[in-house]
Amino acid sequence: MIGVELGLMLRRRRVWLCWVLLCALPALVAVLLATTRLAPAPGQGPAFLSAVVSNGQLFPAAALALVLPVFLPITVAVVAGDAVAGEASSGMLRYLLVRPVGRLRLLVAKLVSTAAFVLIAVALVTLTSYVVGVAAFGFGPGASLGGAGGITSLSGAVITPGELAVRTAAVVGYLALCMLALGAIGLFFSTLTDSPLAAALGVLAVVVTSASLLPLDAAAALRFYLPTTHWLAWIDLYRVPILWTAVRQGAEVQVSYVLVAFGAAWANFATKDVTS
Amino acid sequence: MAVWRDVAAQRFSRRWLLVAAGAAGLVAAGAVPWPAGAVDVDATALRRRILGSVPPHVGYAESTGRLGLPQIPQLESAIALFTSTTRIRAFVAGSDRWRVDQLTPAGERDTYRLDGVEYVWDFGGDQLTRVVGEAPIRLPRAADLLPPELARRLLRLAPADPVTTLPARRVAGRTAMGLRLTPSDPATTIGTVDIWADPATALPLRVEVAPHTGPPLLTSELLEVDDRTPDPSELTPAVPPGAATVSTSAADVSGALRQLDAPPPPAQLAGRSRMPLSGTPDARLPGVGIYGTGLAAFALIPATADLAGRVVDNAAVAGGTMVEVPSGRAVRLATPLVSVAARTSRRSGVLLIGTVVPELLEQAVRELPARRRRA
């Protein structure tokens, strides 16, 4: 079942379009920065963007910061919202459930498929932006000193190529988890409606609501539990030594969202009258 | 049919109950505090212990200020420390060997102190700055808000004010014993300073500063702490390839103030005497004065007419009260913890800021002579 769902996802053109667009936006920014050399001032613009012109290896981090607030959530909303509602809207869901397939098993397969989508999306953005970043901005000042491959951490110490690979892998995993939490919410919404668009808009409504509450002092008590609060915690992985506090808290919150949203999807879908 | 509906409804409710219970459990796991154990505390002894030592530690803290200060041009980053949440990481080996990082979403600003010399690493500027000398007063920085430093600073300012015991509470996964400092000077805006410290090391873990009425407006807490001595590599500033290294002197700030050609600060303002300032001889700050003692003190800082004028405008927009002065314009702004006053004339300006009631700053701004340039 999981293999079938993964195959189905990989055959969908909209999935590939999402990945291409996610990779294209950072590439466009890299081209613009490389041609104009007009990087944002330090402390302004997305994280790391002001520093990439001096070291292209920082560009994956800048690219992730670029796509994280809007583009990545939109693609996750589209794919996750389509998971069950898409089958219902095309009239396939009742035929799917006629087969000896448990509803829980179907939901698990859909969640795994969503997880694969977000993991591939974040990994593709990271890999393509590394290639584009190095091509556009080079390996940084360390190259001339025989230190090619290293980057300057936020704390000033140099991160070696090996450390950079490990830290970047951790960033990919963390962001994939953050997006999987959204995907699980999308899966839940997808069981509530037969309209993939409505489910996707529901996910985006969650993102917008969370982002709107985040800066409000009046919502301080809720801040820790908002899904978007911890999205930027991965930046702490580029400090020396790594600060795990926010990453750990963020991972706990995102896993909780996955569990609760998937549980809600299961609670709703298990006894739902499927007529589509 | 009816039986099937009953069964379905039962399964439906059971599943949802299970999910709801799980969600509630997850929220409670993060929200319900662990109970603090019982600790015998002598508040006076605890104050003495806090002031007596700087235990080595490595930790992560968050400081939240809600002081409602207006924007003051060129002081935005200092003001932000008291009007927003600041993430701080500390590596402290002793009073003269430490590193404190101010963590931002876009970078990091780290202050190192090694054997009397300070270094500042700024990721945004890709620059390490070596600071030579020591100015008598300086702008606040993240290191000042670290709970141990904030607690010691506030306790040092009011050595004779009474302290009482507070109930223990859980801080950074530990049971912390508490004390409350209540300033005795009625002129201060600070109503209480609450400090919770580790019973074993007397390391302050949480500080709350509250006005006379209302909740605390400045809270700083170590969320994680380890009682280890930092590794020397953690206390040594690194200069990455391509980064700039510059050296600056605390006297540079003095030079900037000297250009204002401000007259010497009066010996007394609003009934408060000017306090002697420390600092290295080359870093004297012309025109700057600190008035009052303890937690009821304010600073007089000369400024350009343009800067003071913008502060007057911003403070007026933020609800400040205009003050009648013989020449120029003046305003005073009261926030629950900090009062600000500014006066500007055609050629010069002055700022007053402190933890004193606004009436005191209004009196001070009236008493100031017209700050003409010296011949």
Short mmCIF file of N, CA and C in Angstrom, two decimals, chain A residues 211-273:
data_model
loop_
_atom_site.label_atom_id
_atom_site.label_comp_id
_atom_site.label_asym_id
_atom_site.label_seq_id
_atom_site.Cartn_x
_atom_site.Cartn_y
_atom_site.Cartn_z
N ALA A 211 1.09 32.45 12.22
CA ALA A 211 2.05 33.54 11.97
C ALA A 211 1.51 34.87 12.48
N SER A 212 0.18 35.04 12.46
CA SER A 212 -0.40 36.30 12.94
C SER A 212 -0.34 36.40 14.46
N LEU A 213 -0.52 35.25 15.12
CA LEU A 213 -0.52 35.27 16.59
C LEU A 213 0.90 35.40 17.16
N LEU A 214 1.86 34.97 16.38
CA LEU A 214 3.25 34.87 16.87
C LEU A 214 3.78 36.17 17.47
N PRO A 215 3.62 37.32 16.82
CA PRO A 215 4.22 38.53 17.40
C PRO A 215 3.38 39.18 18.49
N LEU A 216 2.18 38.67 18.75
CA LEU A 216 1.29 39.34 19.71
C LEU A 216 1.67 38.99 21.14
N ASP A 217 1.89 40.00 21.96
CA ASP A 217 2.16 39.76 23.39
C ASP A 217 0.96 39.08 24.05
N ALA A 218 -0.24 39.46 23.58
CA ALA A 218 -1.45 38.90 24.18
C ALA A 218 -1.54 37.39 23.96
N ALA A 219 -0.85 36.90 22.94
CA ALA A 219 -0.89 35.46 22.64
C ALA A 219 0.35 34.75 23.15
N ALA A 220 1.07 35.38 24.09
CA ALA A 220 2.33 34.81 24.57
C ALA A 220 2.15 33.41 25.15
N ALA A 221 1.00 33.19 25.83
CA ALA A 221 0.78 31.89 26.46
C ALA A 221 0.63 30.79 25.41
N LEU A 222 0.20 31.15 24.21
CA LEU A 222 0.00 30.15 23.15
C LEU A 222 1.25 29.92 22.32
N ARG A 223 2.19 30.86 22.41
CA ARG A 223 3.30 30.91 21.46
C ARG A 223 4.03 29.58 21.32
N PHE A 224 4.29 28.95 22.45
CA PHE A 224 5.08 27.71 22.42
C PHE A 224 4.38 26.63 21.60
N TYR A 225 3.04 26.67 21.58
CA TYR A 225 2.28 25.59 20.93
C TYR A 225 1.94 25.89 19.47
N LEU A 226 2.26 27.08 19.00
CA LEU A 226 1.94 27.41 17.61
C LEU A 226 2.89 26.67 16.67
N PRO A 227 2.38 26.15 15.56
CA PRO A 227 3.26 25.35 14.69
C PRO A 227 4.40 26.16 14.08
N THR A 228 4.17 27.43 13.78
CA THR A 228 5.22 28.21 13.10
C THR A 228 6.28 28.76 14.06
N THR A 229 6.01 28.71 15.37
CA THR A 229 6.95 29.27 16.34
C THR A 229 8.35 28.69 16.18
N HIS A 230 8.42 27.41 15.90
CA HIS A 230 9.71 26.71 15.95
C HIS A 230 10.33 26.52 14.57
N TRP A 231 9.75 27.11 13.56
CA TRP A 231 10.24 26.86 12.21
C TRP A 231 11.67 27.35 11.99
N LEU A 232 12.05 28.40 12.70
CA LEU A 232 13.40 28.95 12.48
C LEU A 232 14.44 28.40 13.45
N ALA A 233 14.03 27.44 14.27
CA ALA A 233 14.96 26.88 15.27
C ALA A 233 16.17 26.23 14.60
N TRP A 234 16.02 25.78 13.35
CA TRP A 234 17.13 25.10 12.66
C TRP A 234 18.34 26.00 12.50
N ILE A 235 18.11 27.32 12.58
CA ILE A 235 19.25 28.25 12.46
C ILE A 235 20.27 27.98 13.57
N ASP A 236 19.77 27.52 14.73
CA ASP A 236 20.68 27.23 15.85
C ASP A 236 21.65 26.10 15.53
N LEU A 237 21.37 25.33 14.48
CA LEU A 237 22.29 24.25 14.10
C LEU A 237 23.55 24.80 13.43
N TYR A 238 23.54 26.07 13.08
CA TYR A 238 24.72 26.70 12.48
C TYR A 238 25.49 27.55 13.49
N ARG A 239 25.23 27.32 14.78
CA ARG A 239 26.01 28.00 15.82
C ARG A 239 27.08 27.04 16.34
N VAL A 240 28.10 27.59 16.98
CA VAL A 240 29.16 26.76 17.57
C VAL A 240 29.34 27.16 19.03
N PRO A 241 29.15 26.20 19.96
CA PRO A 241 28.61 24.87 19.73
C PRO A 241 27.12 24.93 19.38
N ILE A 242 26.61 23.85 18.82
CA ILE A 242 25.19 23.82 18.44
C ILE A 242 24.33 24.04 19.68
N LEU A 243 23.29 24.86 19.52
CA LEU A 243 22.33 25.06 20.60
C LEU A 243 21.12 24.19 20.30
N TRP A 244 20.94 23.16 21.10
CA TRP A 244 19.89 22.17 20.81
C TRP A 244 18.55 22.54 21.41
N THR A 245 18.52 23.49 22.33
CA THR A 245 17.29 23.76 23.10
C THR A 245 16.08 23.96 22.20
N ALA A 246 16.18 24.94 21.30
CA ALA A 246 15.01 25.28 20.47
C ALA A 246 14.71 24.17 19.47
N VAL A 247 15.75 23.51 18.97
CA VAL A 247 15.54 22.42 18.01
C VAL A 247 14.80 21.27 18.68
N ARG A 248 15.23 20.95 19.90
CA ARG A 248 14.57 19.86 20.62
C ARG A 248 13.11 20.19 20.92
N GLN A 249 12.89 21.43 21.43
CA GLN A 249 11.52 21.85 21.72
C GLN A 249 10.67 21.84 20.45
N GLY A 250 11.25 22.35 19.37
CA GLY A 250 10.52 22.39 18.10
C GLY A 250 10.17 21.00 17.62
N ALA A 251 11.12 20.08 17.72
CA ALA A 251 10.86 18.71 17.28
C ALA A 251 9.74 18.08 18.11
N GLU A 252 9.76 18.34 19.42
CA GLU A 252 8.72 17.77 20.28
C GLU A 252 7.34 18.31 19.89
N VAL A 253 7.28 19.62 19.64
CA VAL A 253 5.99 20.22 19.27
C VAL A 253 5.51 19.68 17.92
N GLN A 254 6.43 19.57 16.96
CA GLN A 254 6.02 19.12 15.63
C GLN A 254 5.58 17.65 15.67
N VAL A 255 6.29 16.82 16.44
CA VAL A 255 5.87 15.41 16.58
C VAL A 255 4.48 15.34 17.22
N SER A 256 4.24 16.23 18.19
CA SER A 256 2.92 16.26 18.83
C SER A 256 1.84 16.60 17.80
N TYR A 257 2.13 17.58 16.95
CA TYR A 257 1.16 17.93 15.91
C TYR A 257 0.89 16.75 14.98
N VAL A 258 1.96 16.05 14.62
CA VAL A 258 1.79 14.89 13.74
C VAL A 258 0.88 13.85 14.41
N LEU A 259 1.16 13.57 15.69
CA LEU A 259 0.39 12.55 16.40
C LEU A 259 -1.08 12.95 16.53
N VAL A 260 -1.30 14.20 16.97
CA VAL A 260 -2.68 14.63 17.22
C VAL A 260 -3.45 14.75 15.90
N ALA A 261 -2.83 15.37 14.88
CA ALA A 261 -3.54 15.55 13.61
C ALA A 261 -3.80 14.21 12.94
N PHE A 262 -2.82 13.31 13.01
CA PHE A 262 -3.05 11.99 12.41
C PHE A 262 -4.12 11.24 13.20
N GLY A 263 -4.08 11.39 14.52
CA GLY A 263 -5.11 10.76 15.35
C GLY A 263 -6.50 11.28 15.00
N ALA A 264 -6.59 12.59 14.81
CA ALA A 264 -7.88 13.19 14.45
C ALA A 264 -8.32 12.71 13.08
N ALA A 265 -7.38 12.58 12.15
CA ALA A 265 -7.72 12.07 10.81
C ALA A 265 -8.25 10.65 10.91
N TRP A 266 -7.58 9.86 11.74
CA TRP A 266 -8.01 8.46 11.94
C TRP A 266 -9.40 8.42 12.61
N ALA A 267 -9.59 9.25 13.66
CA ALA A 267 -10.87 9.27 14.37
C ALA A 267 -12.01 9.65 13.43
N ASN A 268 -11.75 10.56 12.55
CA ASN A 268 -12.81 11.02 11.64
C ASN A 268 -13.02 10.04 10.49
N PHE A 269 -11.93 9.57 9.93
CA PHE A 269 -12.02 8.78 8.70
C PHE A 269 -12.49 7.35 8.96
N ALA A 270 -12.17 6.85 10.17
CA ALA A 270 -12.46 5.43 10.44
C ALA A 270 -13.94 5.12 10.36
N THR A 271 -14.76 6.08 10.74
CA THR A 271 -16.21 5.81 10.76
C THR A 271 -16.97 6.71 9.79
N LYS A 272 -16.23 7.36 8.92
CA LYS A 272 -16.87 8.30 8.00
C LYS A 272 -17.68 7.53 6.94
N ASP A 273 -18.86 8.08 6.59
CA ASP A 273 -19.63 7.51 5.49
C ASP A 273 -18.99 7.97 4.18
#
